mmCIF file of C-alpha atoms and ligand atoms in Angstrom:
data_model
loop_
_atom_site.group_PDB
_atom_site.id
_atom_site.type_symbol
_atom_site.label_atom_id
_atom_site.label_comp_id
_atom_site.label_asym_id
_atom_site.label_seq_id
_atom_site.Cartn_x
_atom_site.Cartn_y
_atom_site.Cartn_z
ATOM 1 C CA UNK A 1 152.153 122.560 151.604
ATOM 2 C CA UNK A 2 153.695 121.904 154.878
ATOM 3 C CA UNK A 3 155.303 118.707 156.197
ATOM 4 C CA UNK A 4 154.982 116.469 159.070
ATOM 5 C CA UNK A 5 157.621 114.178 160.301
ATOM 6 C CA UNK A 6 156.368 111.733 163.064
ATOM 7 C CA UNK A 7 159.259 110.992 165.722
ATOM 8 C CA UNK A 8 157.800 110.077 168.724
ATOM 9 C CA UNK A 9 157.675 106.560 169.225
ATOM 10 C CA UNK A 10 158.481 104.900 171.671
ATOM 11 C CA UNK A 11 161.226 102.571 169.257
ATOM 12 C CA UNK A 12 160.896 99.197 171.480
ATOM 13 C CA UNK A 13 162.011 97.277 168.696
ATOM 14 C CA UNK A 14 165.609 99.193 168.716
ATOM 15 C CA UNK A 15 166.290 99.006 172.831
ATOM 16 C CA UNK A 16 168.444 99.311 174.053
ATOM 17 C CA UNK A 17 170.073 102.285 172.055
ATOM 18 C CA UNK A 18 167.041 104.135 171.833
ATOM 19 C CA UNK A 19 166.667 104.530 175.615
ATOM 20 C CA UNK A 20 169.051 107.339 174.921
ATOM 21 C CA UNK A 21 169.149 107.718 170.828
ATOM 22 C CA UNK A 22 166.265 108.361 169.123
ATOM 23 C CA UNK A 23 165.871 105.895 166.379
ATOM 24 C CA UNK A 24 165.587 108.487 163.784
ATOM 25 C CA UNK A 25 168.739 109.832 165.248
ATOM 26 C CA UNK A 26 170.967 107.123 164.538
ATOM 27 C CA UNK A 27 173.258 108.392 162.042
ATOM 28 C CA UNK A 28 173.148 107.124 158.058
ATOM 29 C CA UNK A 29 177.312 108.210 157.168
ATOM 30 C CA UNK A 30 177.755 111.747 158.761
ATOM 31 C CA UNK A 31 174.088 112.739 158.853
ATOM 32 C CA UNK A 32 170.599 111.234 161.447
ATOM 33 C CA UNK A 33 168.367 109.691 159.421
ATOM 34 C CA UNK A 34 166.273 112.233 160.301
ATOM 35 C CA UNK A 35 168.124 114.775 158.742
ATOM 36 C CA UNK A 36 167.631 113.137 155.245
ATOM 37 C CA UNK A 37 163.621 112.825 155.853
ATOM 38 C CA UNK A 38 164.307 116.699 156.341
ATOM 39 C CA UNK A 39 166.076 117.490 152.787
ATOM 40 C CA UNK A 40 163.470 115.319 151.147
ATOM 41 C CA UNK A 41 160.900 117.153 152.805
ATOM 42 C CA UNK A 42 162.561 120.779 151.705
ATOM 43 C CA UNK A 43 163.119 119.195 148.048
ATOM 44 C CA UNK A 44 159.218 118.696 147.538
ATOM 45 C CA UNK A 45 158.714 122.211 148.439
ATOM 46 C CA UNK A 46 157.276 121.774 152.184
ATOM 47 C CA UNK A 47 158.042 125.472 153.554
ATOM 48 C CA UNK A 48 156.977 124.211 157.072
ATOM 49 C CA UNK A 49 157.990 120.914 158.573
ATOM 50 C CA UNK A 50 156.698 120.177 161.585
ATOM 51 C CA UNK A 51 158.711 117.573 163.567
ATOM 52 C CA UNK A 52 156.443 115.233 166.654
ATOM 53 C CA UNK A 53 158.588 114.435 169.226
ATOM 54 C CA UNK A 54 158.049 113.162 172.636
ATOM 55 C CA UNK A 55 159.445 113.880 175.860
ATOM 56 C CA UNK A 56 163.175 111.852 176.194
ATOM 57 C CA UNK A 57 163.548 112.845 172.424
ATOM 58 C CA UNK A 58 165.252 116.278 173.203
ATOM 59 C CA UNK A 59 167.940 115.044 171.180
ATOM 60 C CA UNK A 60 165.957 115.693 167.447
ATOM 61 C CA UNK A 61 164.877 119.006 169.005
ATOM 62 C CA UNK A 62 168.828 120.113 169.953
ATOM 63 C CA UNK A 63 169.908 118.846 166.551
ATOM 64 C CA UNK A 64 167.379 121.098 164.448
ATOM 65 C CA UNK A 65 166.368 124.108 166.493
ATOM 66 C CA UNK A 66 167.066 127.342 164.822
ATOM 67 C CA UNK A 67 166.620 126.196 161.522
ATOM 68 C CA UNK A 68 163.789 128.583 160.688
ATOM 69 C CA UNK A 69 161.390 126.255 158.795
ATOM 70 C CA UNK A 70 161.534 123.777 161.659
ATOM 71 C CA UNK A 71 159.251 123.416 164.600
ATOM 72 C CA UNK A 72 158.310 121.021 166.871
ATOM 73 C CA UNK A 73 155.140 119.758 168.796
ATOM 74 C CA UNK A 74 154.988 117.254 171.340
ATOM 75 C CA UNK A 75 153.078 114.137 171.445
ATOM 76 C CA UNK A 76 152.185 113.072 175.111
ATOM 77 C CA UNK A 77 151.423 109.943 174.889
ATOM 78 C CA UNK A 78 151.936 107.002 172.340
ATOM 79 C CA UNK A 79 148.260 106.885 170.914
ATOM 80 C CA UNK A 80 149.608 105.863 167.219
ATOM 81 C CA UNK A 81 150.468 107.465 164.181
ATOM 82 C CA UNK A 82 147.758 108.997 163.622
ATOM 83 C CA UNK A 83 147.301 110.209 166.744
ATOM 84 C CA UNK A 84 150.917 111.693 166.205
ATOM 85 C CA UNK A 85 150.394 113.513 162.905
ATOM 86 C CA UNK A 86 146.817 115.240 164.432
ATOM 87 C CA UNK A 87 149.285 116.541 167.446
ATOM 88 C CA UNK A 88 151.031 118.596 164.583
ATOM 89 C CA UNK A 89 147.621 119.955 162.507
ATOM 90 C CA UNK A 90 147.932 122.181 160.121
ATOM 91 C CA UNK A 91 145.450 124.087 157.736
ATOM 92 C CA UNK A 92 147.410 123.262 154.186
ATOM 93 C CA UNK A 93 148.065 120.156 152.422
ATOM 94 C CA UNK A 94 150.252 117.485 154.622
ATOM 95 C CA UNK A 95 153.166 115.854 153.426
ATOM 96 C CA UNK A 96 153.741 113.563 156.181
ATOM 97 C CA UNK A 97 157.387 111.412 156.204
ATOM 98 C CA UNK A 98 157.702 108.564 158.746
ATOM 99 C CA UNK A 99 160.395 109.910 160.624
ATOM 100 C CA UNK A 100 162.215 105.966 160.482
ATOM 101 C CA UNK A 101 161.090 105.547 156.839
ATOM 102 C CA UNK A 102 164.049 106.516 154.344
ATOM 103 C CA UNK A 103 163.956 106.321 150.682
ATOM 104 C CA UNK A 104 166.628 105.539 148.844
ATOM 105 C CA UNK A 105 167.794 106.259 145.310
ATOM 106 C CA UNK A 106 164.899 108.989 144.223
ATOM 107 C CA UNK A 107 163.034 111.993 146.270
ATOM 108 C CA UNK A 108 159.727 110.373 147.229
ATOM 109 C CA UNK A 109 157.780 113.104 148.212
ATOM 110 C CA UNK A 110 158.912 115.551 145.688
ATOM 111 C CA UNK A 111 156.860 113.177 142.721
ATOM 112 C CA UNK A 112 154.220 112.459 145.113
ATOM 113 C CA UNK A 113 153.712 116.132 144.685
ATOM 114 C CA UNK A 114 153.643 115.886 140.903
ATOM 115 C CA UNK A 115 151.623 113.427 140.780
ATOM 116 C CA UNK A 116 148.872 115.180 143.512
ATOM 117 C CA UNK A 117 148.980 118.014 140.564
ATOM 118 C CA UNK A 118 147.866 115.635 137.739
ATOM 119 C CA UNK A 119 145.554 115.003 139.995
ATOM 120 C CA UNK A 120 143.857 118.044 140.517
ATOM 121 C CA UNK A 121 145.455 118.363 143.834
ATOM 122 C CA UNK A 122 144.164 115.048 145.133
ATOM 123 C CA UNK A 123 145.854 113.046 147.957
ATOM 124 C CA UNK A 124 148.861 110.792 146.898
ATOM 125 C CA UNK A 125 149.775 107.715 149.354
ATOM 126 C CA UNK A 126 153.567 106.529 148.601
ATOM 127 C CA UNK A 127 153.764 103.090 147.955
ATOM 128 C CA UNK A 128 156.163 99.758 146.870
ATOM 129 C CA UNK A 129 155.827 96.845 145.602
ATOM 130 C CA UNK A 130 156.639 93.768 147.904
ATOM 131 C CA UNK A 131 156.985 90.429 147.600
ATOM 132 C CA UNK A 132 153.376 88.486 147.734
ATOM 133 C CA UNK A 133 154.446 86.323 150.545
ATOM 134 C CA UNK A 134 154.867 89.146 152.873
ATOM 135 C CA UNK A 135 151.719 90.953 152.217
ATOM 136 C CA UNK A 136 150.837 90.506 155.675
ATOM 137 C CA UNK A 137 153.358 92.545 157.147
ATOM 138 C CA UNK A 138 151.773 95.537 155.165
ATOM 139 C CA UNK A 139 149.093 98.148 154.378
ATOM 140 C CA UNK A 140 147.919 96.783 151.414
ATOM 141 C CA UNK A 141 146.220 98.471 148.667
ATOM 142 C CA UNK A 142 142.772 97.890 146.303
ATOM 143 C CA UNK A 143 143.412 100.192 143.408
ATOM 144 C CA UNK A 144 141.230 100.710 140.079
ATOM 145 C CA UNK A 145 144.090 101.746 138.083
ATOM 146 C CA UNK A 146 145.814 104.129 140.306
ATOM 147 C CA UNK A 147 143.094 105.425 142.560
ATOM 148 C CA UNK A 148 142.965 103.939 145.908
ATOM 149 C CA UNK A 149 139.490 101.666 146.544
ATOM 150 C CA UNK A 150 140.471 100.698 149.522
ATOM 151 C CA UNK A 151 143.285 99.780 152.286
ATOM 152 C CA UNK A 152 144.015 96.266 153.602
ATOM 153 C CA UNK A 153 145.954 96.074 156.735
ATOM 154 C CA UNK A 154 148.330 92.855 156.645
ATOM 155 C CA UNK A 155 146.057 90.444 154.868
ATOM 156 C CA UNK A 156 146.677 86.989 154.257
ATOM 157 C CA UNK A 157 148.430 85.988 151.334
ATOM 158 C CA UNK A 158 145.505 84.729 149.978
ATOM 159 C CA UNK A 159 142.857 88.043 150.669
ATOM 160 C CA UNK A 160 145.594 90.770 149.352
ATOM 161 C CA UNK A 161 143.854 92.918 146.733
ATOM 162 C CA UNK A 162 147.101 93.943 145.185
ATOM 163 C CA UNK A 163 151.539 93.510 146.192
ATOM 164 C CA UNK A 164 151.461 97.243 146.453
ATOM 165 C CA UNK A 165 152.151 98.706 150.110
ATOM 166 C CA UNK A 166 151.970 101.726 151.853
ATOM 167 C CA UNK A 167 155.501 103.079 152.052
ATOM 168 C CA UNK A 168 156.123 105.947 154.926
ATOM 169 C CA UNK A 169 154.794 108.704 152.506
ATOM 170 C CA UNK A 170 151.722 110.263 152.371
ATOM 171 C CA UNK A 171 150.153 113.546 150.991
ATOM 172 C CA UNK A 172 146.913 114.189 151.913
ATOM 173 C CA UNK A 173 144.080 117.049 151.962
ATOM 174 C CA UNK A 174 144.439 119.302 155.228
ATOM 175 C CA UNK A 175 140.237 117.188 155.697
ATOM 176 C CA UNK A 176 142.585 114.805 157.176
ATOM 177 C CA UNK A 177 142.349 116.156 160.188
ATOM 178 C CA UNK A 178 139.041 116.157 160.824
ATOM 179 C CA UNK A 179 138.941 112.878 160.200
ATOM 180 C CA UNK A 180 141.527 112.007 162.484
ATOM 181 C CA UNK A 181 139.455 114.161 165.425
ATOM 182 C CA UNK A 182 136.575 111.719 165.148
ATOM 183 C CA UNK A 183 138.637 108.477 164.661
ATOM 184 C CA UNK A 184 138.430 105.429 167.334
ATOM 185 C CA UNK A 185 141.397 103.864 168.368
ATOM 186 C CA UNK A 186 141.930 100.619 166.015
ATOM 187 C CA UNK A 187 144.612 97.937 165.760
ATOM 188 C CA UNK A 188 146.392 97.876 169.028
ATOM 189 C CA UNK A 189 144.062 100.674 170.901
ATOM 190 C CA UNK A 190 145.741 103.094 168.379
ATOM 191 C CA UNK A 191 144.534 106.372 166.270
ATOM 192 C CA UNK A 192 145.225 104.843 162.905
ATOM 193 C CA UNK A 193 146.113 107.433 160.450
ATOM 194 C CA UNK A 194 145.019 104.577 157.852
ATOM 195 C CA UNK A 195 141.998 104.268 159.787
ATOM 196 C CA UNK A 196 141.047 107.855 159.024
ATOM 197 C CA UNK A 197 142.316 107.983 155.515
ATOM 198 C CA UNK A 198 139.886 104.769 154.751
ATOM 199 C CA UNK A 199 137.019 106.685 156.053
ATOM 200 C CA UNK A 200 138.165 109.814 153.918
ATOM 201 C CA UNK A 201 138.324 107.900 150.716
ATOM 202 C CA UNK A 202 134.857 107.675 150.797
ATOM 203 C CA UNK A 203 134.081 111.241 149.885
ATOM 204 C CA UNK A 204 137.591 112.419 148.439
ATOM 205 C CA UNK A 205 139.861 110.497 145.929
ATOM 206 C CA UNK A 206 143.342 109.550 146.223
ATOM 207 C CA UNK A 207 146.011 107.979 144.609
ATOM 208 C CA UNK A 208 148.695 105.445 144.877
ATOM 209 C CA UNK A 209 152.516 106.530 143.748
ATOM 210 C CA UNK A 210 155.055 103.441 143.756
ATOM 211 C CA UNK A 211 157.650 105.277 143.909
ATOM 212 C CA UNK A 212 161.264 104.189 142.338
ATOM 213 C CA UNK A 213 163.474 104.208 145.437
ATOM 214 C CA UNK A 214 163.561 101.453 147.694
ATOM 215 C CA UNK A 215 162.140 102.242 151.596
ATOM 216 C CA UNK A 216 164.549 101.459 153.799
ATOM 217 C CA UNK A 217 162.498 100.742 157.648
ATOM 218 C CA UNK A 218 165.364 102.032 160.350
ATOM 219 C CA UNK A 219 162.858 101.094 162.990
ATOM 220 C CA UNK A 220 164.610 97.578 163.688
ATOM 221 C CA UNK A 221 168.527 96.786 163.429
ATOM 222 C CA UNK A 222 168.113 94.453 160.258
ATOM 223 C CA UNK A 223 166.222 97.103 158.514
ATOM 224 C CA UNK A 224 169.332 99.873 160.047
ATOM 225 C CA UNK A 225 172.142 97.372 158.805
ATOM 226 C CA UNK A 226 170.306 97.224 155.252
ATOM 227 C CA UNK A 227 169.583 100.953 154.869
ATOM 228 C CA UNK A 228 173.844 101.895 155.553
ATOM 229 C CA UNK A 229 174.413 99.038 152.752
ATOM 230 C CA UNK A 230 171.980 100.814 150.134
ATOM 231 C CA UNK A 231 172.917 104.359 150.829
ATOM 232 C CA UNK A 232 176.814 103.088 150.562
ATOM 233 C CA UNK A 233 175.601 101.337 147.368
ATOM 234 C CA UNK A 234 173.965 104.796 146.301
ATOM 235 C CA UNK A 235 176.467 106.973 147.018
HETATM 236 P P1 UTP B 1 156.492 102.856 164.343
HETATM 237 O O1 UTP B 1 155.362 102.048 164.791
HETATM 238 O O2 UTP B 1 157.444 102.265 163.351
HETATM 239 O O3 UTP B 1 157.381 103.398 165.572
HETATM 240 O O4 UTP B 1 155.958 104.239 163.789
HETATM 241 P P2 UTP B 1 157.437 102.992 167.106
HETATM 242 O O5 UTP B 1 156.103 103.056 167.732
HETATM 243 O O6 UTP B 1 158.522 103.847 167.676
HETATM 244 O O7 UTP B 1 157.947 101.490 166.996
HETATM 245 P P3 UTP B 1 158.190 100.353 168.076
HETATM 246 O O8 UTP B 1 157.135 99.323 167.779
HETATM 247 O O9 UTP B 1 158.084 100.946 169.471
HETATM 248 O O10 UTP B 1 159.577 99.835 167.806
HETATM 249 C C1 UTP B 1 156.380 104.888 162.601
HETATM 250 C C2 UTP B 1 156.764 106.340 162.875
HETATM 251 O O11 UTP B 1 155.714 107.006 163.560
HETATM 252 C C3 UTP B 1 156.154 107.530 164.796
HETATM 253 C C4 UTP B 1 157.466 106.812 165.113
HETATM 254 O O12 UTP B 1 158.359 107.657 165.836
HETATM 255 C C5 UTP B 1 158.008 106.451 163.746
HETATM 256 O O13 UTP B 1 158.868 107.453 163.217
HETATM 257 N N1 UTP B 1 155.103 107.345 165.842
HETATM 258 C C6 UTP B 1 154.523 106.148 166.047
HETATM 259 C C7 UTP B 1 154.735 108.435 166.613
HETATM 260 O O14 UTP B 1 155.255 109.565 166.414
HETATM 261 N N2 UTP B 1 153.814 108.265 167.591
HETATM 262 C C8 UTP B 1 153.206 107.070 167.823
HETATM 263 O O15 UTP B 1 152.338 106.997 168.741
HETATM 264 C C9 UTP B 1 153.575 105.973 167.031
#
C-alpha cells in the first residue's frame, strides 16, 4: 500500500496567509500539519507516500525532500480532488489523506487498514458522524450495515440517507484510477474523486469506518483555531 496526500489547492478560504504558506503548512505546536498526515500515513504501513503539490507550494517540497519514502508530483492545474489524487497514480492500494484533514485522538488510516483486511481487502472510506442539521455541508453516506450503497453530496436535511460523512480518509483499490481517467468534471467543473468512487461501487464493494478521532478541517481559520485547541486538549 502506498499513500497519497493531496496538497495542491489553491486554499482561497485561508488568504491571505496562504499566498505564501501552504495551508497544510501552517504549523499544529512545533510540527505542519502536514507533517502529522505524514506519521499517520507511515503508522498504517504506507511505504510510499506520494505528496501533490502545485507550483507556489515549494515550501511542502523543501520541508520533506530527502526523506526517502517521500516524493512528490505536481498538479498543474486545480481540476479537483480527484483530479489531484490521479496526478499521483499508483499500481497498489491507495491510502489517500486530505492533506488539510487531521485526525485527532486515534490513527485513522492505520484501522481503516484493519478493517480493509476483514474485508477481504475491500476499499474502506473514513467517516464521522455529524450533527443532522449540517448534513448538507457533507458527503453523505447510504450504508446497508457497513457497506457503502451509495454517496450523497450535501443533501438536504430532509433527503440524507444516514449522519455519517466522509471524513478526509480513504482506502481504495488501485481500479480507482481507471475510474478517475474516464470521469467528467462534476460539482464545480471538478474531477470528483467521489464521483469516481460512486461509479466504482457499482462493481466493487466498500466500506464505511467511523473512525474514533475527531477530523479537525485546517482548510478555514475556525476549523485551524479548533484543531490547536483539540491537539492541546490531546496532548
Ligand atoms: P479543499 O477543497 O479543501 O482545498 O481540498 P482547496 O481547494 O485548497 O480549498 P479552497 O476552497 O481553495 O479554500 C481538500 C484537499 O485536496 C487538495 C487540497 O490541497 C486539500 O488538501 N486539493 C483540492 C488538490 O490537491 N487539488 C485540487 O484541485 C483540489
Amino acid at each position: 500500500m502506498k499513500a497519497i496526500i493531496p496538497a495542491a489547492g489553491l486554499g482561497t478560504r485561508f488568504l491571505p496567509v496562504t499566498r505564501v504558506v501552504p495551508k497544510e503548512m501552517l504549523p499544529i505546536g512545533a510540527k505542519p500539519a502536514l507533517e502529522l498526515i505524514v506519521d499517520e500515513a507511515r503508522a498504517a504501513g504506507a511505504d510510499e507516500i506520494v505528496i501533490v503539490i502545485s507550483e507556489g507550494k515549494e515550501l511542502i517540497r523543501r520541508y520533506f525532500e530527502g526523506q526517502g519514502d517521500i516524493r512528490f508530483v505536481y498538479q498543474k492545474e486545480q481540476k479537483g480532488l480527484g483530479h489531484a489524487v490521479l496526478q499521483a497514480e499508483i499500481d497498489d492500494d491507495a491510502l489517500i489523506l486530505l492533506g488539510d484533514a487531521l485526525v485527532v485522538g486515534c490513527c485513522a488510516a492505520k484501522e481503516m487498514v484493519e478493517v480493509s483486511k476483514g474485508h477481504g481487502g475491500a476499499a474502506v472510506i473514513g467517516c464521522e458522524r455529524v450533527p443532522k442539521e449540517k448534513v448538507s455541508r457533507y458527503g453523505i453516506m447510504k450504508l446497508d450495515g457497513d457497506r457503502i450503497v451509495d454517496m450523497v453530496e450535501k443533501p438536504a436535511i430532509e433527503e440524507a440517507p444516514s449522519d455519517i460523512a466522509v471524513a478526509g480518509r480513504y482506502l481504495l483499490p488501485a481500479a480507482i484510477f481507471g475510474y478517475l481517467k474516464t470521469q467528467t468534471p462534476g460539482k464545480g467543473g471538478e474531477i470528483q474523486l467521489t464521483d469516481a468512487i460512486r461509479r466504482m461501487l457499482s462493481e466493487r464493494d466498500a466500506y464505511a469506518y467511523v473512525y474514533p478521532g475527531k477530523r479537525q478541517d485546517i482548510g478555514n481559520p475556525d476549523g485551524y483555531f479548533a484543531a490547536l485547541e483539540a491537539y492541546r486538549g490531546n496532548s
